[in-house]
Short mmCIF file of C-alpha atoms in Angstrom, two decimals:
data_model
loop_
_atom_site.label_atom_id
_atom_site.label_comp_id
_atom_site.label_asym_id
_atom_site.label_seq_id
_atom_site.Cartn_x
_atom_site.Cartn_y
_atom_site.Cartn_z
CA MET N 30 10.83 -89.24 -118.54
CA ASN N 31 7.98 -85.66 -119.40
CA LYS N 32 6.28 -84.99 -116.78
CA PRO N 33 2.54 -83.39 -117.85
CA LEU N 34 2.00 -79.97 -116.22
CA LEU N 35 -1.18 -80.09 -113.68
CA SER N 36 -3.50 -77.23 -113.44
CA VAL N 37 -6.80 -76.39 -112.77
CA VAL N 38 -8.49 -74.92 -116.16
CA ASP N 39 -12.19 -74.83 -117.41
CA THR N 40 -14.23 -78.34 -116.70
CA GLU N 41 -15.83 -77.98 -120.23
CA LEU N 42 -12.43 -77.99 -122.02
CA LEU N 43 -11.29 -80.64 -120.00
CA ASN N 44 -13.99 -83.14 -120.52
CA ALA N 45 -13.37 -82.36 -124.63
CA LYS N 46 -11.26 -85.02 -126.01
CA VAL N 47 -8.55 -83.06 -127.95
CA ASN N 48 -8.23 -85.66 -130.64
CA ASP N 49 -11.12 -87.89 -132.56
CA MET N 50 -8.49 -90.12 -134.36
CA ASP N 51 -8.12 -93.60 -133.73
CA GLU N 52 -5.00 -92.82 -131.45
CA LEU N 53 -5.79 -92.81 -128.05
CA ARG N 54 -3.39 -90.78 -124.89
CA TYR N 55 -2.56 -92.91 -122.03
CA THR N 56 -0.89 -91.70 -118.73
CA ILE N 57 0.43 -93.67 -115.99
CA VAL N 58 0.28 -92.83 -112.51
CA ALA N 59 3.21 -94.65 -110.32
CA PRO N 60 5.71 -93.97 -107.74
CA ALA N 61 8.79 -93.86 -109.11
CA GLY N 62 11.00 -96.70 -108.97
CA HIS N 63 11.44 -100.40 -110.74
CA ARG N 64 6.98 -100.80 -111.08
CA LEU N 65 7.19 -97.42 -112.82
CA ASP N 66 9.51 -98.66 -115.51
CA GLU N 67 8.00 -101.77 -115.92
CA ILE N 68 4.57 -100.68 -116.43
CA LEU N 69 5.79 -97.68 -119.00
CA GLY N 70 7.82 -100.70 -120.76
CA LEU N 71 5.13 -102.80 -120.89
CA LEU N 72 2.54 -100.14 -122.28
CA ARG N 73 4.84 -99.08 -124.88
CA ASN N 74 5.12 -102.68 -126.21
CA ALA N 75 0.95 -102.82 -126.10
CA VAL N 76 -0.09 -100.21 -127.65
CA GLY N 77 3.55 -98.87 -130.11
CA ALA N 78 3.91 -95.38 -130.86
CA ALA N 79 0.92 -94.16 -128.94
CA ASP N 80 1.01 -90.82 -126.79
CA ILE N 81 2.31 -91.93 -123.09
CA SER N 82 3.12 -89.77 -120.48
CA VAL N 83 4.21 -90.18 -117.17
CA ILE N 84 2.97 -88.82 -113.31
CA GLU N 85 5.51 -90.01 -110.77
CA GLY N 86 3.76 -90.19 -107.46
CA SER N 87 0.26 -90.76 -105.78
CA LEU N 88 -3.06 -90.33 -107.53
CA THR N 89 -4.34 -88.21 -104.42
CA GLN N 90 -2.01 -85.44 -105.69
CA ILE N 91 -3.35 -84.84 -108.84
CA ASP N 92 -5.36 -81.65 -109.16
CA ALA N 93 -6.73 -81.78 -112.72
CA PHE N 94 -4.97 -82.24 -116.37
CA ASN N 95 -4.24 -79.23 -118.53
CA ARG N 96 -6.11 -79.58 -121.55
CA GLN N 97 -3.12 -80.63 -123.49
CA ALA N 98 -1.80 -83.36 -121.12
CA MET N 99 -5.73 -84.95 -120.35
CA PRO N 100 -5.40 -88.83 -121.35
CA ASP N 101 -8.26 -90.76 -122.82
CA VAL N 102 -6.84 -93.73 -120.62
CA LEU N 103 -5.58 -93.72 -116.92
CA LEU N 104 -3.27 -96.08 -115.38
CA VAL N 105 -3.14 -95.86 -112.03
CA ASP N 106 -0.61 -98.30 -109.33
CA VAL N 107 -2.19 -97.86 -106.71
CA ASN N 108 -1.69 -99.17 -103.18
CA ASP N 109 -3.05 -102.71 -101.68
CA ASN N 110 -6.77 -101.41 -100.62
CA ASN N 111 -5.78 -98.44 -100.20
CA LYS N 112 -9.56 -96.34 -100.05
CA ALA N 113 -8.00 -93.16 -100.78
CA ASP N 114 -7.05 -94.14 -104.09
CA LEU N 115 -10.74 -95.01 -104.81
CA THR N 116 -11.76 -91.80 -103.74
CA ALA N 117 -9.24 -90.03 -106.02
CA LEU N 118 -10.41 -92.23 -108.88
CA HIS N 119 -14.14 -91.48 -108.12
CA ARG N 120 -13.50 -87.60 -108.19
CA LEU N 121 -11.37 -87.71 -111.27
CA SER N 122 -14.36 -90.26 -113.05
CA ILE N 123 -17.34 -87.53 -112.41
CA GLN N 124 -14.64 -84.42 -113.55
CA TYR N 125 -13.67 -86.45 -116.66
CA PRO N 126 -16.55 -88.64 -117.79
CA GLY N 127 -14.93 -89.45 -120.75
CA MET N 128 -11.78 -90.89 -119.59
CA SER N 129 -11.21 -94.23 -118.94
CA PHE N 130 -9.45 -95.88 -115.96
CA VAL N 131 -7.10 -98.92 -115.41
CA MET N 132 -5.89 -100.08 -111.97
CA LEU N 133 -3.13 -101.98 -110.71
CA CYS N 134 -3.38 -103.78 -107.72
CA GLU N 135 -0.95 -106.51 -106.28
CA ARG N 136 -3.38 -108.16 -103.78
CA PRO N 137 -6.70 -106.48 -103.84
CA SER N 138 -9.52 -108.02 -101.29
CA PRO N 139 -12.62 -108.76 -102.35
CA ASP N 140 -14.59 -105.86 -100.67
CA PHE N 141 -11.71 -103.50 -102.71
CA LEU N 142 -12.99 -105.02 -106.04
CA ILE N 143 -16.59 -104.17 -105.48
CA GLN N 144 -15.81 -100.80 -104.22
CA ALA N 145 -13.62 -100.43 -107.17
CA MET N 146 -16.84 -101.16 -109.61
CA HIS N 147 -19.17 -99.05 -107.79
CA VAL N 148 -16.91 -96.05 -108.54
CA GLY N 149 -16.58 -96.99 -112.23
CA ILE N 150 -13.21 -98.67 -112.30
CA ARG N 151 -14.01 -101.11 -115.08
CA GLU N 152 -10.26 -102.73 -115.39
CA VAL N 153 -8.50 -103.95 -112.19
CA LEU N 154 -5.17 -106.07 -113.02
CA PRO N 155 -2.74 -108.07 -110.66
CA SER N 156 0.40 -106.82 -110.20
CA PRO N 157 3.34 -107.47 -111.23
CA LEU N 158 1.67 -107.04 -114.62
CA ASN N 159 2.21 -109.34 -118.00
CA ILE N 160 1.95 -108.24 -121.24
CA GLU N 161 -1.16 -110.31 -122.54
CA THR N 162 -3.45 -109.29 -119.44
CA LEU N 163 -2.49 -105.72 -120.26
CA LYS N 164 -3.22 -106.15 -124.14
CA GLY N 165 -6.49 -107.85 -123.24
CA ALA N 166 -7.45 -105.33 -120.70
CA LEU N 167 -6.40 -101.91 -122.95
CA GLU N 168 -8.60 -103.98 -125.80
CA ARG N 169 -11.95 -104.21 -123.71
CA THR N 170 -10.91 -100.33 -123.12
CA ARG N 171 -10.79 -99.50 -126.66
CA GLN N 172 -14.01 -101.14 -127.45
CA HIS N 173 -15.84 -99.27 -124.24
CA ILE N 174 -14.55 -96.11 -125.83
CA GLY N 175 -15.61 -96.76 -129.15
CA PHE N 176 -12.30 -97.29 -131.11
CA SER N 177 -12.63 -100.84 -131.78
CA ALA N 178 -13.95 -102.12 -135.17
CA SER N 179 -16.61 -100.05 -135.39
CA ARG N 180 -19.21 -98.96 -138.17
CA GLY N 181 -18.14 -95.62 -138.52
CA GLY N 182 -21.91 -94.05 -138.69
CA GLN N 183 -22.89 -90.92 -139.85
CA VAL N 184 -24.46 -88.19 -137.28
CA TYR N 185 -27.49 -85.92 -138.36
CA ALA N 186 -28.76 -83.14 -136.45
CA PHE N 187 -32.97 -81.94 -136.96
CA ILE N 188 -32.86 -78.06 -135.68
CA SER N 189 -36.05 -76.20 -136.10
CA CYS N 190 -35.83 -72.78 -137.20
CA LYS N 191 -39.29 -71.95 -135.27
CA GLY N 192 -41.56 -73.88 -133.14
CA GLY N 193 -44.16 -75.99 -135.09
CA SER N 194 -41.23 -76.79 -138.09
CA GLY N 195 -42.07 -80.51 -137.92
CA ALA N 196 -38.42 -81.21 -136.83
CA THR N 197 -39.16 -83.88 -134.94
CA PHE N 198 -41.53 -85.75 -136.40
CA LEU N 199 -39.06 -85.64 -139.53
CA ALA N 200 -36.13 -86.70 -136.92
CA SER N 201 -37.88 -89.71 -135.87
CA ASN N 202 -39.60 -90.89 -139.06
CA LEU N 203 -36.33 -90.31 -140.87
CA ALA N 204 -34.85 -92.78 -138.22
CA TYR N 205 -37.72 -95.49 -138.61
CA VAL N 206 -37.05 -95.12 -142.55
CA LEU N 207 -33.49 -95.47 -142.05
CA ALA N 208 -33.85 -98.69 -140.04
CA THR N 209 -36.75 -100.45 -141.62
CA HIS N 210 -36.78 -99.61 -145.45
CA SER N 211 -32.60 -99.25 -145.61
CA ASN N 212 -31.92 -101.94 -143.33
CA LYS N 213 -29.87 -99.85 -141.25
CA LYS N 214 -28.72 -99.68 -137.66
CA VAL N 215 -30.28 -96.68 -136.45
CA ALA N 216 -29.88 -94.63 -132.88
CA LEU N 217 -32.19 -91.67 -132.18
CA PHE N 218 -31.12 -89.14 -129.78
CA ASP N 219 -33.86 -86.77 -128.30
CA LEU N 220 -31.84 -83.90 -127.20
CA ASN N 221 -35.07 -81.51 -126.79
CA LEU N 222 -33.72 -81.92 -123.01
CA GLN N 223 -36.35 -80.17 -121.70
CA PHE N 224 -39.81 -80.85 -123.81
CA GLY N 225 -38.37 -83.83 -125.80
CA ASP N 226 -41.28 -86.13 -127.26
CA ALA N 227 -39.49 -88.13 -130.03
CA LEU N 228 -40.73 -91.08 -128.47
CA LEU N 229 -44.12 -90.28 -129.06
CA PHE N 230 -43.72 -90.15 -132.48
CA LEU N 231 -42.87 -93.77 -133.12
CA SER N 232 -44.33 -96.00 -130.21
CA ASP N 233 -46.36 -95.75 -126.74
CA GLN N 234 -43.28 -97.42 -125.05
CA LYS N 235 -42.55 -95.95 -121.50
CA PRO N 236 -38.58 -95.51 -121.28
CA THR N 237 -37.16 -97.41 -118.49
CA ALA N 238 -33.90 -95.12 -118.93
CA THR N 239 -33.40 -91.47 -120.24
CA LEU N 240 -30.35 -89.42 -121.53
CA ALA N 241 -30.21 -88.07 -117.97
CA ASP N 242 -30.12 -91.56 -116.33
CA ALA N 243 -27.37 -92.22 -119.05
CA ALA N 244 -25.12 -89.28 -117.91
CA ARG N 245 -25.39 -90.28 -114.38
CA ASP N 246 -23.90 -93.38 -114.93
CA ILE N 247 -21.53 -92.01 -117.64
CA HIS N 248 -19.05 -94.11 -116.15
CA ARG N 249 -20.74 -96.92 -116.85
CA LEU N 250 -21.20 -96.24 -120.31
CA ASP N 251 -20.38 -98.94 -123.26
CA ALA N 252 -21.84 -100.43 -126.18
CA ALA N 253 -23.97 -102.55 -124.08
CA PHE N 254 -25.07 -99.77 -121.44
CA LEU N 255 -26.56 -97.64 -123.83
CA ALA N 256 -28.33 -100.51 -125.44
CA SER N 257 -30.11 -101.11 -122.22
CA SER N 258 -30.71 -97.38 -121.73
CA MET N 259 -32.72 -96.84 -125.00
CA VAL N 260 -36.00 -97.93 -126.06
CA SER N 261 -36.01 -100.61 -128.73
CA ILE N 262 -38.45 -99.72 -131.95
CA GLY N 263 -37.70 -102.92 -133.80
CA PRO N 264 -34.68 -104.82 -134.51
CA ASN N 265 -32.59 -101.92 -135.83
CA LEU N 266 -33.85 -98.63 -134.22
CA SER N 267 -33.47 -97.48 -130.77
CA VAL N 268 -34.09 -94.38 -128.93
CA LEU N 269 -32.77 -92.94 -126.44
CA ALA N 270 -35.08 -90.88 -124.51
CA ALA N 271 -35.30 -86.96 -122.98
CA PRO N 272 -35.57 -86.75 -119.45
CA GLU N 273 -38.93 -87.21 -118.49
CA ASP N 274 -38.32 -84.20 -115.49
CA PRO N 275 -37.42 -81.25 -117.29
CA SER N 276 -35.47 -80.49 -113.94
CA GLN N 277 -32.91 -83.94 -114.73
CA ALA N 278 -31.87 -81.83 -117.76
CA MET N 279 -29.61 -79.64 -115.14
CA ASP N 280 -27.66 -82.84 -114.60
CA ILE N 281 -26.82 -83.23 -118.50
CA GLN N 282 -23.15 -81.91 -119.52
CA PRO N 283 -21.49 -81.22 -122.58
CA ALA N 284 -19.09 -83.54 -121.63
CA HIS N 285 -21.82 -86.12 -121.16
CA ILE N 286 -23.35 -85.77 -124.83
CA ASP N 287 -19.39 -85.82 -126.22
CA THR N 288 -19.20 -89.26 -124.63
CA LEU N 289 -22.36 -90.57 -126.03
CA LEU N 290 -22.10 -89.62 -129.19
CA LYS N 291 -18.53 -91.07 -129.59
CA LEU N 292 -19.47 -94.24 -128.67
CA ALA N 293 -22.98 -94.07 -130.63
CA ARG N 294 -21.38 -93.23 -133.85
CA HIS N 295 -19.07 -96.28 -133.50
CA HIS N 296 -21.84 -98.73 -133.00
CA TYR N 297 -24.72 -97.58 -135.53
CA ASP N 298 -24.75 -96.77 -138.97
CA PHE N 299 -27.00 -93.57 -138.61
CA VAL N 300 -27.03 -91.35 -135.37
CA ILE N 301 -30.27 -88.94 -135.84
CA LEU N 302 -30.22 -85.93 -133.21
CA ASP N 303 -33.38 -83.84 -132.43
CA VAL N 304 -31.90 -80.56 -130.78
CA GLY N 305 -34.83 -78.86 -130.39
CA ARG N 306 -34.58 -75.18 -130.61
CA ASN N 307 -32.67 -74.03 -127.60
CA LEU N 308 -29.05 -73.47 -128.41
CA ASP N 309 -26.76 -74.00 -125.64
CA ALA N 310 -23.65 -75.61 -124.62
CA ARG N 311 -24.85 -79.04 -124.75
CA THR N 312 -26.77 -78.60 -128.01
CA ILE N 313 -23.54 -76.82 -129.44
CA LYS N 314 -21.59 -79.62 -128.15
CA ALA N 315 -23.97 -82.09 -130.35
CA LEU N 316 -24.01 -79.84 -133.27
CA ASP N 317 -20.32 -79.97 -133.33
CA HIS N 318 -20.58 -84.01 -133.98
CA ALA N 319 -22.39 -83.52 -136.51
CA ASP N 320 -22.04 -84.43 -140.33
CA ALA N 321 -25.08 -82.39 -141.14
CA ILE N 322 -27.43 -80.05 -140.00
CA PHE N 323 -30.88 -80.30 -141.31
CA MET N 324 -32.49 -76.99 -140.63
CA VAL N 325 -36.24 -77.53 -140.72
CA LEU N 326 -38.62 -74.43 -142.06
CA GLN N 327 -41.65 -74.09 -144.04
CA VAL N 328 -41.88 -71.62 -146.88
CA THR N 329 -43.54 -68.76 -144.78
CA LEU N 330 -41.82 -65.22 -143.92
CA PRO N 331 -41.45 -66.04 -139.79
CA PHE N 332 -39.62 -69.53 -140.60
CA ILE N 333 -37.39 -67.56 -143.09
CA ARG N 334 -36.58 -64.76 -140.67
CA ASP N 335 -35.56 -66.73 -138.08
CA GLY N 336 -33.59 -69.56 -140.60
CA LYS N 337 -31.77 -66.82 -141.72
CA ARG N 338 -30.65 -65.98 -137.82
CA LEU N 339 -29.78 -69.80 -137.44
CA ILE N 340 -27.70 -69.65 -140.30
CA GLU N 341 -25.64 -66.41 -139.38
CA VAL N 342 -25.49 -68.38 -135.73
CA PHE N 343 -23.98 -71.36 -137.71
CA ARG N 344 -21.33 -69.11 -139.70
CA THR N 345 -20.25 -67.85 -136.49
CA LEU N 346 -19.78 -71.02 -134.53
CA GLY N 347 -17.45 -71.75 -137.80
CA TYR N 348 -19.48 -74.49 -139.51
CA PRO N 349 -18.78 -74.68 -143.28
CA LYS N 350 -21.84 -73.77 -145.55
CA ASN N 351 -22.10 -77.15 -146.69
CA LYS N 352 -22.77 -78.78 -143.52
CA VAL N 353 -26.34 -76.62 -142.91
CA HIS N 354 -28.96 -77.68 -145.01
CA PRO N 355 -32.24 -76.29 -145.24
CA ILE N 356 -35.58 -79.10 -145.17
CA VAL N 357 -38.58 -77.42 -146.36
CA ASN N 358 -41.45 -79.23 -144.48
CA ARG N 359 -45.15 -79.28 -145.53
CA TYR N 360 -44.63 -77.95 -148.92
CA GLN N 361 -46.98 -76.94 -151.68
CA LYS N 362 -46.39 -75.64 -154.80
CA GLY N 363 -47.64 -72.14 -155.79
CA GLY N 364 -47.31 -70.48 -152.97
CA ASP N 365 -46.79 -66.84 -152.67
CA ILE N 366 -42.84 -67.73 -151.94
CA SER N 367 -41.04 -70.09 -154.45
CA LEU N 368 -38.35 -72.06 -153.70
CA LYS N 369 -36.08 -70.08 -155.74
CA ASP N 370 -36.86 -66.97 -153.44
CA LEU N 371 -36.02 -69.44 -150.58
CA GLN N 372 -32.90 -70.41 -151.86
CA GLN N 373 -31.65 -66.71 -152.58
CA SER N 374 -33.07 -65.73 -149.23
CA LEU N 375 -31.46 -68.05 -146.85
CA GLY N 376 -27.96 -68.24 -149.71
CA SER N 377 -28.48 -72.36 -150.14
CA ASP N 378 -27.93 -73.81 -153.63
CA ALA N 379 -30.47 -76.61 -153.07
CA ILE N 380 -33.45 -77.46 -150.76
CA ARG N 381 -34.89 -81.15 -149.85
CA THR N 382 -38.56 -80.62 -149.81
CA ILE N 383 -40.94 -82.88 -147.65
CA PRO N 384 -44.41 -82.40 -149.50
CA ASN N 385 -47.57 -81.41 -147.58
CA HIS N 386 -50.17 -84.40 -146.34
CA PHE N 387 -51.78 -83.42 -143.33
CA GLU N 388 -54.13 -85.76 -142.54
CA ALA N 389 -51.56 -88.61 -143.06
CA ALA N 390 -49.54 -86.83 -140.62
CA ALA N 391 -51.70 -85.70 -138.18
CA ALA N 392 -52.76 -89.51 -137.94
CA SER N 393 -49.24 -90.66 -137.51
CA VAL N 394 -48.79 -88.25 -135.00
CA ASN N 395 -51.63 -88.78 -133.19
CA GLN N 396 -51.41 -92.44 -132.92
CA GLY N 397 -47.99 -92.95 -132.50
CA ILE N 398 -46.82 -94.78 -135.49
CA PRO N 399 -44.49 -93.82 -137.80
CA ILE N 400 -46.21 -92.44 -141.10
CA ALA N 401 -44.45 -94.90 -143.53
CA LYS N 402 -46.01 -98.00 -141.20
CA LEU N 403 -49.46 -95.86 -141.07
CA THR N 404 -49.94 -94.83 -144.62
CA HIS N 405 -46.90 -96.26 -147.05
CA ASN N 406 -48.59 -94.68 -150.07
CA SER N 407 -48.28 -91.13 -148.63
CA PRO N 408 -46.11 -88.57 -150.36
CA VAL N 409 -44.58 -87.59 -147.19
CA SER N 410 -43.71 -91.43 -147.10
CA LYS N 411 -42.37 -91.91 -150.36
CA ALA N 412 -40.26 -88.42 -150.15
CA LEU N 413 -38.85 -90.05 -146.61
CA ILE N 414 -38.24 -93.13 -148.33
CA ASP N 415 -36.28 -91.32 -151.39
CA TRP N 416 -34.04 -89.25 -148.85
CA SER N 417 -33.22 -92.33 -146.51
CA GLU N 418 -32.04 -94.09 -150.09
CA THR N 419 -29.99 -91.18 -150.98
CA LEU N 420 -28.23 -90.96 -147.44
CA ALA N 421 -27.94 -94.87 -147.14
CA LEU N 422 -25.47 -94.72 -150.54
CA GLU N 423 -21.80 -95.42 -149.40
CA PRO N 424 -20.59 -92.01 -148.10
CA ASN N 425 -17.82 -90.46 -149.55
CA LYS N 426 -14.47 -90.20 -147.06
CA ASN N 427 -15.13 -86.33 -147.10
CA THR N 428 -18.82 -86.33 -145.82
CA SER N 429 -19.44 -82.79 -146.48
CA ASN N 430 -18.94 -83.04 -150.32
CA TRP N 431 -20.89 -85.95 -150.63
CA ILE N 432 -23.63 -84.65 -148.47
CA SER N 433 -23.49 -81.42 -150.84
CA ARG N 434 -23.54 -83.88 -153.91
CA VAL N 435 -26.47 -85.63 -152.32
CA PHE N 436 -28.53 -82.04 -152.39
CA ARG N 437 -27.54 -80.55 -155.59
CA HIS N 438 -29.86 -83.74 -156.73
CA THR N 439 -33.01 -82.87 -154.45
#
């Protein structure tokens, strides 16, 4: 049997899953012998041709996985009620928040099971193992990761070219219109980690949990836990609020963003991200996940200058041109700079515009009520509804090409 090489490598690389396909990677950790052969045989029977590797020995001997060997699911055969194994599992769950764990134990005590739950072990199976028990545990694990029957949702990121662009207003209000007018299940993630206030644009509710809380308990993450961490804005829209204390943002790692977005994509039709203006490892991880990046600006030279800089950053990050879409907010015809001039300056073939209606937008923001709910006949509301109807169309399998076709008609 091939044994994966173990080495200490960069933590952020370790936490990034190697493939996003519906094929999970499994690793078994067990002492050499008959039980290891039995577990391997049952696992092959349960998952077919999936990628399976084996580590012969004790869990406590594992230091770190290299990037090529990191599993999605770790099956561990532990000694009965051995707390050293739990300590090792707890360490690994913190080091690899996107990894799921299945523990096999012959005679676990009630106290041992409680401790296993506290360190984030969701599945403790009796040993010797049978195929049906294993299949059930693996299916629950797949659901937890987000690889079961899913919505295959779209992820759209909003980013400001410059402060005051209105990106948060557009992100939150488009999320609302998608949920209410287009009847889609929508999640809005406030990734402006230090000064996020997207929730205030939609509701006066106070969040009982924030993104920082979800990151802190990432080992518990599943669809139900994510939903319980969010503020519900009607039946179809939920908001994961930014940390209320800016210092809590330090606890949020790129791997947490990676895990949250992989799960959310599989349980929502649309995941809308308000990423603020700061580009760091966490926001770049979010942008990596995005099917489209909506770059919000206004038609003034400072916005255009910063927009060109931002496009150059995206080019450096390797994002294709058709992933980045300029959105002109507060647009008025007849200005000093035409849309044609803006297209030439930004190198964009098509630019969506949101008209200026300051009174209605200001009232919406000040009252914390979505503009489409407060002033349905506002030209801003109509533009957002038109945008949501376009996005709600059944997307082509090639998302980038579909997005491009959408914007050529705006």
